[in-house]
Amino acid sequence: VFGLEYDLDLFNIVVVPDFNMGAMENKSLNVFQSRLVLASPEAATDGDYAAILGVIGHEYFHNWTGNRVTCRDWFR
């Protein structure tokens, strides 16, 4: 992304059954509520898969925008 390499040796994902935030990004660690990562092929709907894709993408993208790439100042 943006021609940059990931700057850490490891990227971790933790899935927690009762994580009340839904998901949270941290440097080198994303924490997710289990329903936003794990889906049962027998029961999941297209909406479930769309939510999973959106949340994982959103949290991972924080590694690039806001955490690594941001505006120089708030006046631009």
mmCIF file of C-alpha atoms in Angstrom, residues 9-74:
data_model
loop_
_atom_site.group_PDB
_atom_site.id
_atom_site.type_symbol
_atom_site.label_atom_id
_atom_site.label_comp_id
_atom_site.label_asym_id
_atom_site.label_seq_id
_atom_site.Cartn_x
_atom_site.Cartn_y
_atom_site.Cartn_z
ATOM 1 C CA ASP A 9 8.214 -8.644 11.500
ATOM 2 C CA LEU A 10 4.856 -9.900 12.734
ATOM 3 C CA PHE A 11 1.186 -9.001 12.415
ATOM 4 C CA ASN A 12 -1.167 -10.675 14.916
ATOM 5 C CA ILE A 13 -4.904 -11.247 14.888
ATOM 6 C CA VAL A 14 -6.700 -12.268 18.073
ATOM 7 C CA VAL A 15 -10.302 -13.467 18.083
ATOM 8 C CA VAL A 16 -12.240 -13.059 21.335
ATOM 9 C CA PRO A 17 -15.764 -14.476 21.805
ATOM 10 C CA ASP A 18 -17.045 -11.666 24.027
ATOM 11 C CA PHE A 19 -15.071 -8.639 22.829
ATOM 12 C CA ASN A 20 -17.630 -5.847 23.202
ATOM 13 C CA MET A 21 -15.890 -3.349 20.897
ATOM 14 C CA GLY A 22 -16.448 -5.402 17.749
ATOM 15 C CA ALA A 23 -12.845 -4.855 16.672
ATOM 16 C CA MET A 24 -9.829 -2.766 17.617
ATOM 17 C CA GLU A 25 -6.574 -2.019 15.841
ATOM 18 C CA ASN A 26 -3.263 -1.735 17.635
ATOM 19 C CA LYS A 27 0.264 -1.629 16.262
ATOM 20 C CA SER A 28 0.951 -5.204 15.088
ATOM 21 C CA LEU A 29 -2.236 -6.534 16.721
ATOM 22 C CA ASN A 30 -5.863 -6.509 15.664
ATOM 23 C CA VAL A 31 -8.479 -7.831 18.096
ATOM 24 C CA PHE A 32 -11.852 -8.990 16.759
ATOM 25 C CA GLN A 33 -15.107 -10.249 18.165
ATOM 26 C CA SER A 34 -15.355 -13.821 16.852
ATOM 27 C CA ARG A 35 -18.498 -13.249 14.774
ATOM 28 C CA LEU A 36 -16.540 -10.665 12.746
ATOM 29 C CA VAL A 37 -13.845 -13.147 11.728
ATOM 30 C CA LEU A 38 -15.236 -16.670 11.881
ATOM 31 C CA ALA A 39 -18.204 -17.743 9.791
ATOM 32 C CA SER A 40 -19.956 -21.069 9.496
ATOM 33 C CA PRO A 41 -20.366 -21.919 5.803
ATOM 34 C CA GLU A 42 -23.638 -23.673 6.659
ATOM 35 C CA ALA A 43 -25.198 -20.676 8.416
ATOM 36 C CA ALA A 44 -23.458 -17.493 7.241
ATOM 37 C CA THR A 45 -25.283 -15.147 4.902
ATOM 38 C CA ASP A 46 -23.830 -12.905 2.222
ATOM 39 C CA GLY A 47 -24.344 -10.052 4.689
ATOM 40 C CA ASP A 48 -22.258 -11.883 7.300
ATOM 41 C CA TYR A 49 -19.413 -12.324 4.822
ATOM 42 C CA ALA A 50 -19.671 -8.674 3.754
ATOM 43 C CA ALA A 51 -19.437 -7.561 7.407
ATOM 44 C CA ILE A 52 -16.392 -9.774 7.967
ATOM 45 C CA LEU A 53 -14.664 -8.442 4.867
ATOM 46 C CA GLY A 54 -15.446 -4.840 5.775
ATOM 47 C CA VAL A 55 -14.314 -5.028 9.394
ATOM 48 C CA ILE A 56 -11.088 -6.932 8.712
ATOM 49 C CA GLY A 57 -10.206 -4.566 5.873
ATOM 50 C CA HIS A 58 -11.030 -1.519 7.983
ATOM 51 C CA GLU A 59 -8.906 -2.589 10.945
ATOM 52 C CA TYR A 60 -5.958 -3.726 8.819
ATOM 53 C CA PHE A 61 -5.989 -0.478 6.835
ATOM 54 C CA HIS A 62 -5.337 1.438 10.067
ATOM 55 C CA ASN A 63 -1.746 0.178 9.759
ATOM 56 C CA TRP A 64 -1.376 2.463 6.765
ATOM 57 C CA THR A 65 -3.708 5.408 7.236
ATOM 58 C CA GLY A 66 -3.708 7.176 10.561
ATOM 59 C CA ASN A 67 -1.056 4.938 12.081
ATOM 60 C CA ARG A 68 1.668 5.284 9.410
ATOM 61 C CA VAL A 69 0.407 7.621 6.703
ATOM 62 C CA THR A 70 -1.473 10.731 7.713
ATOM 63 C CA CYS A 71 -1.748 14.381 6.801
ATOM 64 C CA ARG A 72 1.171 16.623 7.737
ATOM 65 C CA ASP A 73 -1.095 18.827 9.824
ATOM 66 C CA TRP A 74 -4.818 19.325 10.397
#
